[in-house]
Short mmCIF file of C-alpha atoms and ligand atoms in Angstrom, two decimals:
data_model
loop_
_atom_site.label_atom_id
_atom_site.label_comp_id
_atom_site.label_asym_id
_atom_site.label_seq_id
_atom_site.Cartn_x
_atom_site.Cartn_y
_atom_site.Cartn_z
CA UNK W 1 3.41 25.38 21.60
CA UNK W 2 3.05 23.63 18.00
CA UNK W 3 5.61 21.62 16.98
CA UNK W 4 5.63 24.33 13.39
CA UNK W 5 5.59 27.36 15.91
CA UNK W 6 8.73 25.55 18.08
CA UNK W 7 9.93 25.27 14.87
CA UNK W 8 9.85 29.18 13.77
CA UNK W 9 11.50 29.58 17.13
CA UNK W 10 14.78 27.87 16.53
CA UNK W 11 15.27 29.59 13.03
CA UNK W 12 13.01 32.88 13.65
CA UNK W 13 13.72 35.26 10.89
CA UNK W 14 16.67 33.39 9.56
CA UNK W 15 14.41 30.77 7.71
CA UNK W 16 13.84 33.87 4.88
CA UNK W 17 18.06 34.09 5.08
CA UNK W 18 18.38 30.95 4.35
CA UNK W 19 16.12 30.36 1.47
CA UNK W 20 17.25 33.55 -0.22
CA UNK W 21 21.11 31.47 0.16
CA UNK W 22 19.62 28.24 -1.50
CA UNK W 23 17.70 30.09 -4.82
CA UNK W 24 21.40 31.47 -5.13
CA UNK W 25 23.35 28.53 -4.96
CA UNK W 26 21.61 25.59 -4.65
CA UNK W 27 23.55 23.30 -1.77
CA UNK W 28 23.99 19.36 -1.81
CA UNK W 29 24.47 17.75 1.87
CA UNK W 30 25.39 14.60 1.87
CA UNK W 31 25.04 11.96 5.09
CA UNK W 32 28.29 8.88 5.25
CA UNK W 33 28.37 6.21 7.37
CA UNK W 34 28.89 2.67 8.00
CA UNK W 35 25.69 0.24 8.16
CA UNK W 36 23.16 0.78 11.12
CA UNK W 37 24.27 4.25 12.22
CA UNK W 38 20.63 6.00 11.16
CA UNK W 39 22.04 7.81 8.23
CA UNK W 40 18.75 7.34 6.26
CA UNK W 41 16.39 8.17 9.34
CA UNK W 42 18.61 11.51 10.22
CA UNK W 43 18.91 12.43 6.35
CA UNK W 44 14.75 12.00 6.28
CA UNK W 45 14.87 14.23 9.06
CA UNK W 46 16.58 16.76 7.83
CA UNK W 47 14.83 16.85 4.54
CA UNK W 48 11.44 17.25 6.37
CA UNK W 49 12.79 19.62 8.84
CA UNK W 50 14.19 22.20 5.93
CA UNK W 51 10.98 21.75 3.98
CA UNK W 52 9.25 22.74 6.82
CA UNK W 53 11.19 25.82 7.06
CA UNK W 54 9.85 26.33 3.01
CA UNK W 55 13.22 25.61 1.68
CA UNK W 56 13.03 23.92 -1.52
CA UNK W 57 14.43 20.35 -0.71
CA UNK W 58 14.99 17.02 -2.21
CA UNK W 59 16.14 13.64 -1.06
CA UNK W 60 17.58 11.07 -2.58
CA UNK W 61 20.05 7.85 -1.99
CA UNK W 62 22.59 5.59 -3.52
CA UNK W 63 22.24 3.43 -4.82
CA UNK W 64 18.90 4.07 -5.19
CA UNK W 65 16.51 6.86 -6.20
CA UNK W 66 16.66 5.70 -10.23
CA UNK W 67 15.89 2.78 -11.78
CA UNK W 68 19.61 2.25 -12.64
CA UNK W 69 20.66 2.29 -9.18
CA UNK W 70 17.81 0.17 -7.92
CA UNK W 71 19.07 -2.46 -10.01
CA UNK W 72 22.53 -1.71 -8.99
CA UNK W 73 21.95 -2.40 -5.61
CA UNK W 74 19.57 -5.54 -5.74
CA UNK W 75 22.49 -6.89 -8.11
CA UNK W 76 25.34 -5.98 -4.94
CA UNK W 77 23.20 -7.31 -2.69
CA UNK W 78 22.96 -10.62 -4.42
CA UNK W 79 26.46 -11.06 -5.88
CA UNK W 80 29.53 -12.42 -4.24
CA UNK W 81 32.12 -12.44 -6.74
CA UNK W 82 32.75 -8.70 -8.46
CA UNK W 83 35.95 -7.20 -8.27
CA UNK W 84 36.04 -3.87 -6.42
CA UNK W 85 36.77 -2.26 -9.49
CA UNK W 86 33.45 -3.87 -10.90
CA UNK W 87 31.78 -2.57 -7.99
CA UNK W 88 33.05 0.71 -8.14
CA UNK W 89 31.77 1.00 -12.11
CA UNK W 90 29.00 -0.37 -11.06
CA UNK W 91 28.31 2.53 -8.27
CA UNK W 92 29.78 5.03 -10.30
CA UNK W 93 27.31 4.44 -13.41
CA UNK W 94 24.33 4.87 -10.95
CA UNK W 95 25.75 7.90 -9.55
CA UNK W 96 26.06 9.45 -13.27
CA UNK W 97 22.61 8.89 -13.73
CA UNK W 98 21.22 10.22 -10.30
CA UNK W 99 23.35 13.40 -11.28
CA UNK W 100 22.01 13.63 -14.62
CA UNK W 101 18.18 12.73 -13.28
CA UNK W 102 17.86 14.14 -10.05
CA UNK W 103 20.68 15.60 -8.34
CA UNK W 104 22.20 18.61 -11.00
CA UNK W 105 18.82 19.89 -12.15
CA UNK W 106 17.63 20.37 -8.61
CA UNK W 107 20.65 22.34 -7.88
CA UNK W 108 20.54 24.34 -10.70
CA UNK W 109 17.22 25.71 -9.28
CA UNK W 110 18.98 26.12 -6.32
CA UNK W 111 17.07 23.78 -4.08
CA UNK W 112 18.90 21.85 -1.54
CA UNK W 113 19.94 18.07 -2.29
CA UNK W 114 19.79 15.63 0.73
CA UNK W 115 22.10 13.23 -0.25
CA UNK W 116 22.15 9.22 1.66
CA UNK W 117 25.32 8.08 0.79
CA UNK W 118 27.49 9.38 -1.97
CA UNK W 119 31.09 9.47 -3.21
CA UNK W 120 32.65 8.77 0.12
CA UNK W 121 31.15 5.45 0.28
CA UNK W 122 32.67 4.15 -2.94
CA UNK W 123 36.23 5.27 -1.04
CA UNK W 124 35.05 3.78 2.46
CA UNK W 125 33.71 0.16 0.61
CA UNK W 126 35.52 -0.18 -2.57
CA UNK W 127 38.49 1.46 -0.96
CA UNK W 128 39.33 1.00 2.35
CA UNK W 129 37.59 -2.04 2.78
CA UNK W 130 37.65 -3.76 -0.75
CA UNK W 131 41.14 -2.74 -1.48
CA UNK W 132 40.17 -0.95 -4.44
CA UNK W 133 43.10 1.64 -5.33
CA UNK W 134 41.62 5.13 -4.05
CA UNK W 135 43.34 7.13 -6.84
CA UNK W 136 41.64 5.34 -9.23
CA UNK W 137 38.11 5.66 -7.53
CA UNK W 138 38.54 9.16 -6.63
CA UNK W 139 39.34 9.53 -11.07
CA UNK W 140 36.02 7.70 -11.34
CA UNK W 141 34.07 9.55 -8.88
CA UNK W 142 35.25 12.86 -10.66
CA UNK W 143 33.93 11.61 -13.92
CA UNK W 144 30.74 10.59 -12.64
CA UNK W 145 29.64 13.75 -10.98
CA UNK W 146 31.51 16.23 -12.95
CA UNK W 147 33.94 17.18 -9.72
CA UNK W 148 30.53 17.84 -7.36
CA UNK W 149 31.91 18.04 -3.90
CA UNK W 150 29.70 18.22 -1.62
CA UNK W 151 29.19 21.57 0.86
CA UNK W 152 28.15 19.37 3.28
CA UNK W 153 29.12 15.67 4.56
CA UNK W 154 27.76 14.41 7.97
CA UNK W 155 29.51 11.28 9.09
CA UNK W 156 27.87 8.95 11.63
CA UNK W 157 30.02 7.69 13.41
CA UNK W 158 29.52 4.40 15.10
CA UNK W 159 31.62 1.62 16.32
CA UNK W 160 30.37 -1.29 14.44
CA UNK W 161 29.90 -3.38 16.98
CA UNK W 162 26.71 -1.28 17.90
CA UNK W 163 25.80 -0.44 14.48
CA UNK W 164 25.94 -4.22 13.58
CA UNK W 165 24.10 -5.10 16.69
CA UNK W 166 21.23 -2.78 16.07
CA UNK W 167 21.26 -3.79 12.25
CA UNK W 168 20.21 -7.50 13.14
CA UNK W 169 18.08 -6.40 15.77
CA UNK W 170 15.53 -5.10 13.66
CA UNK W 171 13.50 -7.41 12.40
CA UNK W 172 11.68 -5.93 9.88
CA UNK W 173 14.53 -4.46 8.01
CA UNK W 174 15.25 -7.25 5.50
CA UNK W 175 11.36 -8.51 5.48
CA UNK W 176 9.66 -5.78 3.57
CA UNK W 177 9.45 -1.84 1.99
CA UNK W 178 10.16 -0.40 5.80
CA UNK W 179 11.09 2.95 4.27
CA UNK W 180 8.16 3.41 1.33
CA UNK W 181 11.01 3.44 -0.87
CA UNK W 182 10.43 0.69 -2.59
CA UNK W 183 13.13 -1.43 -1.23
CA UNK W 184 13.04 -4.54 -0.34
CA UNK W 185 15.60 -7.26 1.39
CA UNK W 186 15.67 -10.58 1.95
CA UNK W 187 18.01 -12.80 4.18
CA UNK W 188 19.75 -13.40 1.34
CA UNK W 189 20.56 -9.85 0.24
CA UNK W 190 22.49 -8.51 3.28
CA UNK W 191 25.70 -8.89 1.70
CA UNK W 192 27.71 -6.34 3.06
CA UNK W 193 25.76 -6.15 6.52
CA UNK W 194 26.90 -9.90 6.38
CA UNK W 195 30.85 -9.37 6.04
CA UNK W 196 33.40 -9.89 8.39
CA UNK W 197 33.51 -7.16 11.87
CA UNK W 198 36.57 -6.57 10.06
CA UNK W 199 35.04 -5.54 6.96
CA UNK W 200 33.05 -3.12 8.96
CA UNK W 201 36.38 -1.69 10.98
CA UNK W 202 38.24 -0.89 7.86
CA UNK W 203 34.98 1.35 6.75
CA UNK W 204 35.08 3.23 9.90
CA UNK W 205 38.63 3.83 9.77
CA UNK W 206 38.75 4.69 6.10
CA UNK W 207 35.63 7.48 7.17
CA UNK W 208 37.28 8.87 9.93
CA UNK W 209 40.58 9.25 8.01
CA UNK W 210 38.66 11.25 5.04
CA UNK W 211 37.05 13.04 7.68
CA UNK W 212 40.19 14.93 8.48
CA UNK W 213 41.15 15.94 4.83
CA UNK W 214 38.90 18.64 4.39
CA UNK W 215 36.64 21.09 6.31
CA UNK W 216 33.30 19.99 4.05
CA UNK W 217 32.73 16.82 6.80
CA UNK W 218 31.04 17.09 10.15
CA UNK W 219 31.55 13.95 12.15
CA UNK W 220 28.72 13.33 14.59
CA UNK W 221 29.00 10.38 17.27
CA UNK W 222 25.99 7.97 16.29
CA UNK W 223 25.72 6.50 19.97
CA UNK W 224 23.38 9.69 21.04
CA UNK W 225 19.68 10.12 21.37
CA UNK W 226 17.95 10.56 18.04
CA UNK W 227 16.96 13.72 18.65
CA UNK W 228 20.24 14.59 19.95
CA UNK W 229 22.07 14.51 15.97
CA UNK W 230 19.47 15.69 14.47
CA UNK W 231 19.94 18.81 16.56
CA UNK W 232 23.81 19.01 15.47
CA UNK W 233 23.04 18.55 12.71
CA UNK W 234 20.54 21.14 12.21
CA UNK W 235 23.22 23.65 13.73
CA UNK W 236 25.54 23.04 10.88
CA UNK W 237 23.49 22.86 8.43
CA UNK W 238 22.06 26.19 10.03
CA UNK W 239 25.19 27.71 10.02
CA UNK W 240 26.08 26.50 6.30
CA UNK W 241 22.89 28.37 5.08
CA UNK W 242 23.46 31.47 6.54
CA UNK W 243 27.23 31.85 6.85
CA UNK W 244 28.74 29.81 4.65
CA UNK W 245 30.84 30.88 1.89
CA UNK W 246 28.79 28.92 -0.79
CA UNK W 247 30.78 29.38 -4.50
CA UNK W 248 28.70 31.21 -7.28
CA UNK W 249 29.77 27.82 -9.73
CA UNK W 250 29.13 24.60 -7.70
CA UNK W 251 30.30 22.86 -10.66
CA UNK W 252 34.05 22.66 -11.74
CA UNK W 253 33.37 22.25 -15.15
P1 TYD A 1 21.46 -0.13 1.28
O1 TYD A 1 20.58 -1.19 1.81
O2 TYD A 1 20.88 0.94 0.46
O3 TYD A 1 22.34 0.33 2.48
P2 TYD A 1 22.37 1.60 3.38
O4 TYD A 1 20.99 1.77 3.91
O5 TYD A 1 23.39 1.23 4.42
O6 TYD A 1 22.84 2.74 2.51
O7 TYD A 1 22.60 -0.84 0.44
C1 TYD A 1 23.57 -0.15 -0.17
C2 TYD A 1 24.86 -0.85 0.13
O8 TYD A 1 25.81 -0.48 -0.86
C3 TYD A 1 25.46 -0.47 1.47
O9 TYD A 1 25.94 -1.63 2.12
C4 TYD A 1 26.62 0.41 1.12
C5 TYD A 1 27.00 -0.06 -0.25
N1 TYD A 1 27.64 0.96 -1.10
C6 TYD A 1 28.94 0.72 -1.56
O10 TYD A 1 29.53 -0.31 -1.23
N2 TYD A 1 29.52 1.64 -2.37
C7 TYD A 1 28.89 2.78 -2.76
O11 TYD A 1 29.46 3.60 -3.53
C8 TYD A 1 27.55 3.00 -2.31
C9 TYD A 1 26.80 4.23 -2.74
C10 TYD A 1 26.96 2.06 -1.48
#
């Protein structure tokens, strides 16, 4: 058996449910997690996986994914002396324009959004870890994104000891464009893969406590095969397309 007919197997008929869901709604998953835990490798995934299935999908991360937040992020990487509030602005500006770019015109089309990182890792780094106040970063997220919650947020979860471990285990990571998205690292960009096992502890913790706020988050233990998450992962996503009680207005305002 193909790996497209293996495919058609797991989702049989329901592939036609669940693109007649998304060019209602539109739907915007979003994958959290500390550093090392596979978030952009399992978010890839997915995005290939749904597209396969011939549901309009799009992927994108922070800070990257606009020219804004590509400059965002080689400016974090380098810098050692913002404020978390600076951060957080800093974050939340390239969020407003990945919104305005990428992320609320796909949706109004109704195509999926595959989302690598979003507001839940200003609140896990600025926040919890940083010490930013989380009242005031939750105000800013609302601003930037217009109130867009997610339908969707898969945490890896990962004890940062591993994560870390695998992190400076791969040697190619911070050498070169790894991912073909342009991105590149040197050893002296690896700023927060660099801080304190503290640092790293506080982001967990601040995760897993956000994690059991609201139903939209599906925590996933990171320490599986591969192919192991990406299977839960498809489940719930599976179960979000077909099931779910998607709202006719994604947007508050
Ligand atoms: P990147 O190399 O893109 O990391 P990752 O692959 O782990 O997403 O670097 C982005 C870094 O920025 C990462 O360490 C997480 C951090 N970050 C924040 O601190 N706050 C945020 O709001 C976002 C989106 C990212």
């Amino acid at each position: 058996m193909t790996a497209k007919e293996q495919e058609e197997m797991d989702f049989g008929a329901d592939s036609e449910r669940m693109k007649k869901r998304t060019v209602e709604g539109g739907l915007l998953i979003t994958f959290e997690g500390g550093e090392g835990v596979g978030k952009s490798t399992q978010s890839e995934r997915l995005f290939h996986k749904l597209q396969s299935f011939g549901i309009d999908t799009v992927h994108a991360q922070e800070p990257g994914s606009s020219d804004l937040g590509n400059n965002v992020r080689r400016w974090i990487k380098r810098s050692n002396s913002s404020s978390p509030l600076a951060e957080t602005l800093l974050f939340e500006a390239a969020r407003a324009q990945l919104m305005f770019e990428t992320v609320r015109p796909a949706l109004d089309r109704g195509k999926v959004v595959v989302l690598d990182r979003y507001i839940d890792s200003t609140l896990a780094y600025q926040g919890y870890a940083r010490g930013g106040d989380l009242k005031t970063i939750k105000q800013l997220n609302d601003i930037a994104t217009a109130e867009l919650t997610p339908h969707l947020t898969v945490l890896l979860d990962l004890d940062p000891k591993v994560s870390l471990a695998r992190v400076s285990n791969k040697p190619d990571l911070f050498s070169g464009d790894t991912d073909g998205s342009g991105r590149v690292d040197n050893e002296n960009e690896r700023r927060f893969e660099q801080a304190p096992l503290k640092f790293h502890q506080s982001i967990r913790k601040g995760y897993l406590e956000m994690s059991k706020t609201d139903p939209r988050w599906c925590v996933i233990k990171a320490d599986q095969a591969g192919h192991r998450i990406a299977d839960a992962i498809l489940k719930r996503v599976r179960r979000l397309l077909i099931d779910g009680n998607i709202p006719e207005s994604i947007f508050k305002s």
